[in-house]
Coordinates of C-alpha atoms and ligand atoms in Angstrom, one line a residue:
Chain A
X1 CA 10.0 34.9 -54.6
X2 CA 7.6 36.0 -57.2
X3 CA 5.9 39.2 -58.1
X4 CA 2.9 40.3 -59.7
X5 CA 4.6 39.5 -63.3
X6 CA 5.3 36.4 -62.5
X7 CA 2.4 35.7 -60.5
X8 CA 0.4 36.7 -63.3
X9 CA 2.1 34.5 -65.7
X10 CA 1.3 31.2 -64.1
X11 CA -2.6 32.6 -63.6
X12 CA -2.9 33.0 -66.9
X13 CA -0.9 30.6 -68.2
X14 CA -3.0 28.1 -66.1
X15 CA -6.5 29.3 -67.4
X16 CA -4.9 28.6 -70.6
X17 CA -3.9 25.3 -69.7
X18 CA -7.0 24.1 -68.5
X19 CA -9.1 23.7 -71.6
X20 CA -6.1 21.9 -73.6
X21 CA -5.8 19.7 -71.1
X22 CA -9.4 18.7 -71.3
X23 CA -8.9 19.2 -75.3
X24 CA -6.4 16.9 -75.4
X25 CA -7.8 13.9 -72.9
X26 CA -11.1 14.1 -74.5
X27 CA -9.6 13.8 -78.4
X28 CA -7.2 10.7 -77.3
X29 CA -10.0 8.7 -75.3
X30 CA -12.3 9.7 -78.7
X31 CA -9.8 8.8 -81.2
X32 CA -8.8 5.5 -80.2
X33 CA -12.5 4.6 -79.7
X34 CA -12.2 2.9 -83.0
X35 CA -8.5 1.4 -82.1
X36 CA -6.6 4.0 -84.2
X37 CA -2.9 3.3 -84.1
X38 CA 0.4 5.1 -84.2
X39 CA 0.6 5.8 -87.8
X40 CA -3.1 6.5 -88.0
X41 CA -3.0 8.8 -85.9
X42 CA 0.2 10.5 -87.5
X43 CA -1.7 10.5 -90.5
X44 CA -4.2 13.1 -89.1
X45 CA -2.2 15.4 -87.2
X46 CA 1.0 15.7 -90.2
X47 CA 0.5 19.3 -91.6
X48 CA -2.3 20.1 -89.6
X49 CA -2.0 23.9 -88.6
X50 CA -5.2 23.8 -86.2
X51 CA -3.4 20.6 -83.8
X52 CA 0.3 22.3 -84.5
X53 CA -1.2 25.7 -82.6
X54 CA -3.1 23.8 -80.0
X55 CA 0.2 21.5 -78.9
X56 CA 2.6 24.4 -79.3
X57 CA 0.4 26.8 -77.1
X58 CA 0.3 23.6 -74.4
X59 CA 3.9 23.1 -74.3
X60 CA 4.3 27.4 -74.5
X61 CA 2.0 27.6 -71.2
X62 CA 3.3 24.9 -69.3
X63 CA 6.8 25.8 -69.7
X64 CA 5.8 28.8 -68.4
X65 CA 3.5 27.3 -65.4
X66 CA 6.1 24.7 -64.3
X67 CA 9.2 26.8 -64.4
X68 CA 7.3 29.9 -61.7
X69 CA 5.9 27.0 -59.5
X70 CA 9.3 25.1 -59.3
X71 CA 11.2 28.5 -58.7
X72 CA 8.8 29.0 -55.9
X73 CA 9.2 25.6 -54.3
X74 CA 13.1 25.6 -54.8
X75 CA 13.5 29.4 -53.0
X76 CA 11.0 27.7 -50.5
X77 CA 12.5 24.4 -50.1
X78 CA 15.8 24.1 -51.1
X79 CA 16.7 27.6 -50.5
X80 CA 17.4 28.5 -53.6
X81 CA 18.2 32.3 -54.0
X82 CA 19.6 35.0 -56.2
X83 CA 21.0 34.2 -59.3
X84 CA 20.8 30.5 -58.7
X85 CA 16.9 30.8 -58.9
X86 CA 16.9 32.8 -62.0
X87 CA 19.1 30.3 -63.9
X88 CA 17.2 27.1 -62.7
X89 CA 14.1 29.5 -63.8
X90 CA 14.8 29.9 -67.4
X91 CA 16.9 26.5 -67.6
X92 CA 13.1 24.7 -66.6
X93 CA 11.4 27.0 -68.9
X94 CA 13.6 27.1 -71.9
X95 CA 13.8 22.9 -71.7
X96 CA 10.9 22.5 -71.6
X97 CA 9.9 24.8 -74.5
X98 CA 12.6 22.4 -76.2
X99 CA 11.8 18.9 -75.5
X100 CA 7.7 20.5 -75.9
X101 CA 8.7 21.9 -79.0
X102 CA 10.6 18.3 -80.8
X103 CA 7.3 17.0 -79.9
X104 CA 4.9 19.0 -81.5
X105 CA 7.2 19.2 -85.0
X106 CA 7.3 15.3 -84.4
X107 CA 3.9 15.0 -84.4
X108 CA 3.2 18.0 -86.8
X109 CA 5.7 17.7 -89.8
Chain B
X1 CA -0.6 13.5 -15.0
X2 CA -1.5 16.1 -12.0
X3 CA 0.3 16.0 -8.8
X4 CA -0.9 17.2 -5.4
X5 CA 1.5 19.2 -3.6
X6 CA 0.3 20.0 0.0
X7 CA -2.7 21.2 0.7
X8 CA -4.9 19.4 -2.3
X9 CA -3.2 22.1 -4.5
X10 CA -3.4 20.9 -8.6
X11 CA 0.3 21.5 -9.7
X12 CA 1.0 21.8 -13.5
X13 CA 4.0 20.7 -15.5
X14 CA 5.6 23.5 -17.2
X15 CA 8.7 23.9 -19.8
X16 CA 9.7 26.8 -20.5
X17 CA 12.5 28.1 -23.2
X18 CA 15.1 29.7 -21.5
X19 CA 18.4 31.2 -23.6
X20 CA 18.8 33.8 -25.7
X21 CA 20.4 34.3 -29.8
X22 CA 23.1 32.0 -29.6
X23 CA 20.7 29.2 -28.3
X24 CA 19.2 27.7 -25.6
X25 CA 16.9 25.0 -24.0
X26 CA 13.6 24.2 -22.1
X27 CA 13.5 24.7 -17.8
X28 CA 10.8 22.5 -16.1
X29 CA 8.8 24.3 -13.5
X30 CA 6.0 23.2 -11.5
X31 CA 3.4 25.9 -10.7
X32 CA 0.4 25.7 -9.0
X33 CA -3.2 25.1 -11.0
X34 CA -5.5 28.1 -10.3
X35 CA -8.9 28.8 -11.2
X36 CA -9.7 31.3 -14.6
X37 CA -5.6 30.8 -14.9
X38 CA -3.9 31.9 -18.0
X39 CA -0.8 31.6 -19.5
X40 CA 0.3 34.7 -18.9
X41 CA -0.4 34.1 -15.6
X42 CA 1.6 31.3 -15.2
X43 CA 4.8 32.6 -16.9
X44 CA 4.4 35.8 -14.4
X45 CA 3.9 32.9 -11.3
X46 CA 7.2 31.5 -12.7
X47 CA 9.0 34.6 -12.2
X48 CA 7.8 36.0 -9.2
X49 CA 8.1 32.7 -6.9
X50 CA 10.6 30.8 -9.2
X51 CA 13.3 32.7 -11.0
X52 CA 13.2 36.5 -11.2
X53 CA 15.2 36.1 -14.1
X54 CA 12.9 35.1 -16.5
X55 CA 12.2 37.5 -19.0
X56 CA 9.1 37.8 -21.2
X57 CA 7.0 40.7 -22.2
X58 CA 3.5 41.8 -21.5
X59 CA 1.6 45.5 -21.2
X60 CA -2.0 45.4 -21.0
X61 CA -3.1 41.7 -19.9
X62 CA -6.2 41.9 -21.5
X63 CA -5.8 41.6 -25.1
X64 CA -5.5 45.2 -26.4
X65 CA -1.4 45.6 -26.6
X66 CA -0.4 42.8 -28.7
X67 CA 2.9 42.3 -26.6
X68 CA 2.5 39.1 -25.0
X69 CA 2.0 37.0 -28.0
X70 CA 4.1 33.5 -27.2
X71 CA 4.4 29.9 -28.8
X72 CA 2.3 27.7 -26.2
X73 CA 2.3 23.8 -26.9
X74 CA 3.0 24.6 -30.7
X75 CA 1.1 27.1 -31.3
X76 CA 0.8 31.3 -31.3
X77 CA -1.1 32.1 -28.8
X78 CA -1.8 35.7 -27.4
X79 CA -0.7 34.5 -23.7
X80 CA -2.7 37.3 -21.3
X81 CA -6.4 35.9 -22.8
X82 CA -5.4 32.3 -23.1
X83 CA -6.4 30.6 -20.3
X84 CA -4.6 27.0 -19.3
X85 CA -8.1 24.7 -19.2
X86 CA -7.9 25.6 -22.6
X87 CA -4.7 24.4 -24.3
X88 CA -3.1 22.4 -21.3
X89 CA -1.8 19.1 -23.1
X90 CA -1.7 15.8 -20.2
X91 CA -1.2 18.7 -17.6
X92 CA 1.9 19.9 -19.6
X93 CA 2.3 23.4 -21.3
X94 CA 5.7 24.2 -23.5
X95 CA 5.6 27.8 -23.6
X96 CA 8.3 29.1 -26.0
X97 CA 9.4 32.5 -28.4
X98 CA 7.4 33.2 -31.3
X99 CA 8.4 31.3 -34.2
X100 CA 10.0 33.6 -37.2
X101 CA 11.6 36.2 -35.2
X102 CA 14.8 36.4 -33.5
X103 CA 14.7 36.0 -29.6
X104 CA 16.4 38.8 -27.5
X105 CA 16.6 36.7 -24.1
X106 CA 13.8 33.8 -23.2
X107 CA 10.5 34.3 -24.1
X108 CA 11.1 38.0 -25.7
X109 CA 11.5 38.3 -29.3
X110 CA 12.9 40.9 -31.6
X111 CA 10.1 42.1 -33.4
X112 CA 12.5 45.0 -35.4
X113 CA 11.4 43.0 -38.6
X114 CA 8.3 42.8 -37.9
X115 CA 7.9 46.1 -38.2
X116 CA 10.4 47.1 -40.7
X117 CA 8.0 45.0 -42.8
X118 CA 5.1 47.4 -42.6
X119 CA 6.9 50.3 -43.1
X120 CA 8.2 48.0 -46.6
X121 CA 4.6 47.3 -47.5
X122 CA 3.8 51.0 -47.2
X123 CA 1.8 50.6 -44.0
X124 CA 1.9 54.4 -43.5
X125 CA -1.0 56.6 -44.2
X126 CA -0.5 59.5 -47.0
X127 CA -2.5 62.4 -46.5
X128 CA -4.4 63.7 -49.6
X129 CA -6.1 66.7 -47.5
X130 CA -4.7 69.2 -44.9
X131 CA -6.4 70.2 -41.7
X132 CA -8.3 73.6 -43.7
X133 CA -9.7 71.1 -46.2
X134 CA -13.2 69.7 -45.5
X135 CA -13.4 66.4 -43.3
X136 CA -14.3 63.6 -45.6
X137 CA -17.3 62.1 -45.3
X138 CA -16.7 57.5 -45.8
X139 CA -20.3 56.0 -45.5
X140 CA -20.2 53.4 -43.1
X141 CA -21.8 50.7 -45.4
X142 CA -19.8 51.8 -48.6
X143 CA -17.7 48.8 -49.8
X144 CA -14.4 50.3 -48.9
X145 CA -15.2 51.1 -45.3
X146 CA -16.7 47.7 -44.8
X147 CA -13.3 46.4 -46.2
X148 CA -11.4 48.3 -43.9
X149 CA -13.4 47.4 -41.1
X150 CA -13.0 43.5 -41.5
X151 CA -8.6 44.3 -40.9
X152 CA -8.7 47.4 -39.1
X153 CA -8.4 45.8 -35.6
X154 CA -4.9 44.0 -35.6
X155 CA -3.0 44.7 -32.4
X156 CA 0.4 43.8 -33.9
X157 CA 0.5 40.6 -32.2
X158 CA 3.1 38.7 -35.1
X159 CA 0.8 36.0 -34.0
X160 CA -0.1 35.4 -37.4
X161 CA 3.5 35.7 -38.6
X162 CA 4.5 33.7 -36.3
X163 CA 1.7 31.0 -38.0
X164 CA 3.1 31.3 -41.5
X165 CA 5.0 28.9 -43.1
X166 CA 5.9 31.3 -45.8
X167 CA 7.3 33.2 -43.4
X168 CA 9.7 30.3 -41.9
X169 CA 10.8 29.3 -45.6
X170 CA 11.3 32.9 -47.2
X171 CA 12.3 35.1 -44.4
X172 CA 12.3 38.5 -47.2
X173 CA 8.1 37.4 -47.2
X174 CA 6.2 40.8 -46.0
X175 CA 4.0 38.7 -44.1
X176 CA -0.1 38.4 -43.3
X177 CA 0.1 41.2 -40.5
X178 CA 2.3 43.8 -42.8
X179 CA 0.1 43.2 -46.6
X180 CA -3.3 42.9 -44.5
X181 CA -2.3 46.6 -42.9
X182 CA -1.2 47.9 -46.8
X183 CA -4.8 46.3 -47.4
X184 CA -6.5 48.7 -45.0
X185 CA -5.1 51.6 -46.4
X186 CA -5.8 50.7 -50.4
X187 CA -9.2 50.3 -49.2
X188 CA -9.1 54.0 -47.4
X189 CA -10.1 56.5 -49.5
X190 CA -8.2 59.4 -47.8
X191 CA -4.5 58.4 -48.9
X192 CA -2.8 59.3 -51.7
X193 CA 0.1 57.2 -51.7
X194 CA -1.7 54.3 -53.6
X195 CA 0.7 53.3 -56.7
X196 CA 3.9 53.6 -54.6
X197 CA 2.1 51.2 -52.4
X198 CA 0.3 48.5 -55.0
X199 CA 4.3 48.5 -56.2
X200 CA 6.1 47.7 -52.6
X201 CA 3.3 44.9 -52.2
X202 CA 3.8 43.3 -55.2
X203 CA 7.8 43.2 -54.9
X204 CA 9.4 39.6 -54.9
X205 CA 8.5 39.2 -51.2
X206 CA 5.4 40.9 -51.5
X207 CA 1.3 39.4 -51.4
X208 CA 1.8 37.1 -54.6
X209 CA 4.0 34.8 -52.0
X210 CA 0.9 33.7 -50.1
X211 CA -0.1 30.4 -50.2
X212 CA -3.8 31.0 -49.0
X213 CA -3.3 28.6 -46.4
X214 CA -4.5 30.2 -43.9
X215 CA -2.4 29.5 -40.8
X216 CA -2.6 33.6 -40.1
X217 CA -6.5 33.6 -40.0
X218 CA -6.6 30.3 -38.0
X219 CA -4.8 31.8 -35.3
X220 CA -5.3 35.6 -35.3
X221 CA -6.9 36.0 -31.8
X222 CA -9.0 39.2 -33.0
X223 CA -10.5 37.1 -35.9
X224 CA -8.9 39.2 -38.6
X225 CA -8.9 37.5 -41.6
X226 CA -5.3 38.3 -43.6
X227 CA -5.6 35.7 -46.0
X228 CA -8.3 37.3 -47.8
X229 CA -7.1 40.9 -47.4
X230 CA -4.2 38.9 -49.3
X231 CA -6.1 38.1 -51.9
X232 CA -7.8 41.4 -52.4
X233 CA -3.9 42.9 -52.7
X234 CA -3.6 40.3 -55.2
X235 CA -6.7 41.3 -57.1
X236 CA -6.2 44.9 -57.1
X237 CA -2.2 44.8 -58.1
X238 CA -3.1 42.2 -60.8
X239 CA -5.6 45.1 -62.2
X240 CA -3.2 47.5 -61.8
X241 CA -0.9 45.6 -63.7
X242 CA -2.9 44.8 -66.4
X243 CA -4.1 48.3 -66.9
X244 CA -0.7 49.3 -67.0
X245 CA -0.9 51.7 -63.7
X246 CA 1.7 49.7 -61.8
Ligands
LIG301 S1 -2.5 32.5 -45.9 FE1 -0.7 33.5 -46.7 S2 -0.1 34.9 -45.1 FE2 -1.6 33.5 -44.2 S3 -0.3 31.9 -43.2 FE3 -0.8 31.2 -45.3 S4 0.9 31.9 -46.6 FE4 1.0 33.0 -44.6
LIG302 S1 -3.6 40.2 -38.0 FE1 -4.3 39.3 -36.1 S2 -2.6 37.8 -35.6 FE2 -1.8 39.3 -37.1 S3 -0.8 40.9 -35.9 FE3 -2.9 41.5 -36.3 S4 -4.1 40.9 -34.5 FE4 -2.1 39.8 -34.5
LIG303 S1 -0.6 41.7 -22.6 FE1 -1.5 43.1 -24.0 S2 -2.4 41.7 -25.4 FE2 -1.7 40.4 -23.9

């Protein structure tokens, strides 16, 4: 139930992916090294343009990734088809993009 | 467990589907063990001595036509080069229709969709040359011609999509035996129907569906390997893509 667009999407989207992930693990097991808490670490990531990008490109490409796999494993498994697929599609993506997005302007502003 | 029936002969337990569209269930049949015996072999025993009504199919009976193809304890097996010794399960075989296709009467399927499916992935050959132009000349160690040769040899078995899961859970899917024929020909140098084929194999039930698990290359009998002409489609449409010529 995909094509080549979509297809592509989640290829790229998960090369993307892969070196936030490790990004992001490594800066959390570093910055509380020290026992930073909450606040502290507030403190550094308020107005910062640099972690803004990063955590608004992670939530971008795994909106993308997540919605294309679990289009593929509902057509697959639940039988999904047709319009019914496209709507749980975009609903996956665009909810995520939301809930990703609070985060990052939680953390950010 | 094996039984002797008369004189000392082995006898093996057999099931075999019997029914047709609307359903149907398995007939036990006992047939007599026999040396170098295959499957095929057994099915024919079955209806020459047992019931004449059986139907199945079968052509060449010695791997070459692709016709016999049949589910034997589980699994797709091409039935004429199968021998019993090999896959015989506590002296039991459940011979059954290929999985993912529609079943005309007993063990013969309808393999319309099958087919239908190459002709979808552009299976056909395009011409680029007519018979007054020069024959062209393919080394046999350039990279396309080895590609070709690693697929070219599929006798249209459906064994392999009867092995794939993708198949069972998306019936639109293409399906290894149909995308690893449109691999052969994007690998031939001759056609010139390239684009309009790069497009029908990257439709939504096109080579992007495959899960690279490799049930078709477990099972193809003529160890063809359809997963990776797979994933040379999806190499080559994700170029074409990118570059904008698909
Ligand atoms: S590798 Fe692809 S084509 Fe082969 S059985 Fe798996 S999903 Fe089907
Ligand atoms: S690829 Fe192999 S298993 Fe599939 S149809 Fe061809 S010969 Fe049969
Ligand atoms: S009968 Fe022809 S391949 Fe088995």
């Amino acid at each position: 139930m995909i094509g080549v667009r979509l297809y592509l999407a989640q290829r790229i989207s998960a090369m993307i992916m892969a070196p936030l992930v490790l990004i992001h693990l490594v800066t959390i097991i570093y910055a509380v090294q020290g026992g930073l808490d909450a606040a502290e670490i507030l403190s550094r990531t308020r107005g910062s343009v640099v972690w803004g990008a990063l955590y608004a490109l992670f939530v971008l490409t795994v909106s993308v990734h997540a919605a294309i796999g679990l289009r593929v494993v509902s057509h697959e498994w639940l039988k999904l088809r047709g319009t019914g697929l496209d709507v749980l599609t975009w609903v996956v993506g665009l909810g995520l993009m939301l809930l990703g997005g609070r985060a990052v302007v939680a953390v950010i502003m | 467990m094996a039984r002797r029936l008369g004189l000392h002969q082995e006898v093996l337990q057999v099931n075999v589907w019997r029914g047709n569209a609307s359903g149907g269930k398995h007939c036990h049949y006992e047939v007599p063990s026999l040396e170098s015996q295959t499957i095929l072999d057994v099915v024919t025993w079955i209806q020459r001595n047992l019931d004449p009504k059986l139907s199945y199919r079968f052509a060449c009976r010695v791997g070459m036509c692709g016709t016999c193809a049949m589910m034997v304890n589980g699994k797709p097996r091409w039935t004429c080069r199968t021998h019993v010794r090999k896959v015989l399960d506590n002296n039991t075989l459940t011979i059954e229709p290929l999985r993912n296709l529609p079943v005309i009467k007993d063990l013969a399927c309808d393999m319309s969709e099958f087919f239908d499916k190459w002709d979808r992935a552009q299976g056909r050959f395009h011409p680029s040359k007519t018979r007054s132009d020069d024959v062209v000349r393919i080394p046999p160690t350039s990279v396309h011609r080895t590609q070709v040769d690693a697929a070219i040899e599929c006798i249209n078995c459906a064994i392999c999509y009867a092995a794939c899961d993708v198949v069972q859970w998306n019936p639109d899917y293409l399906g290894p035996a149909a995308l690893n024929r449109a691999w052969t020909l994007v690998n031939d140098v001759r056609d010139n129907n390239q684009t309009v084929r790069l497009r029908a194999v990257s439709s939504d039930a096109g080579c992007h569906n495959c899960h690279s698990h490799q049930s078709c290359t477990t099972y193809c009998p003529n160890e063809i390997n359809p997963t990776a002409s797979i994933a040379g489609l999806k190499r080559a449409t994700a170029k074409a893509t990118l570059s904008g010529k698909i």
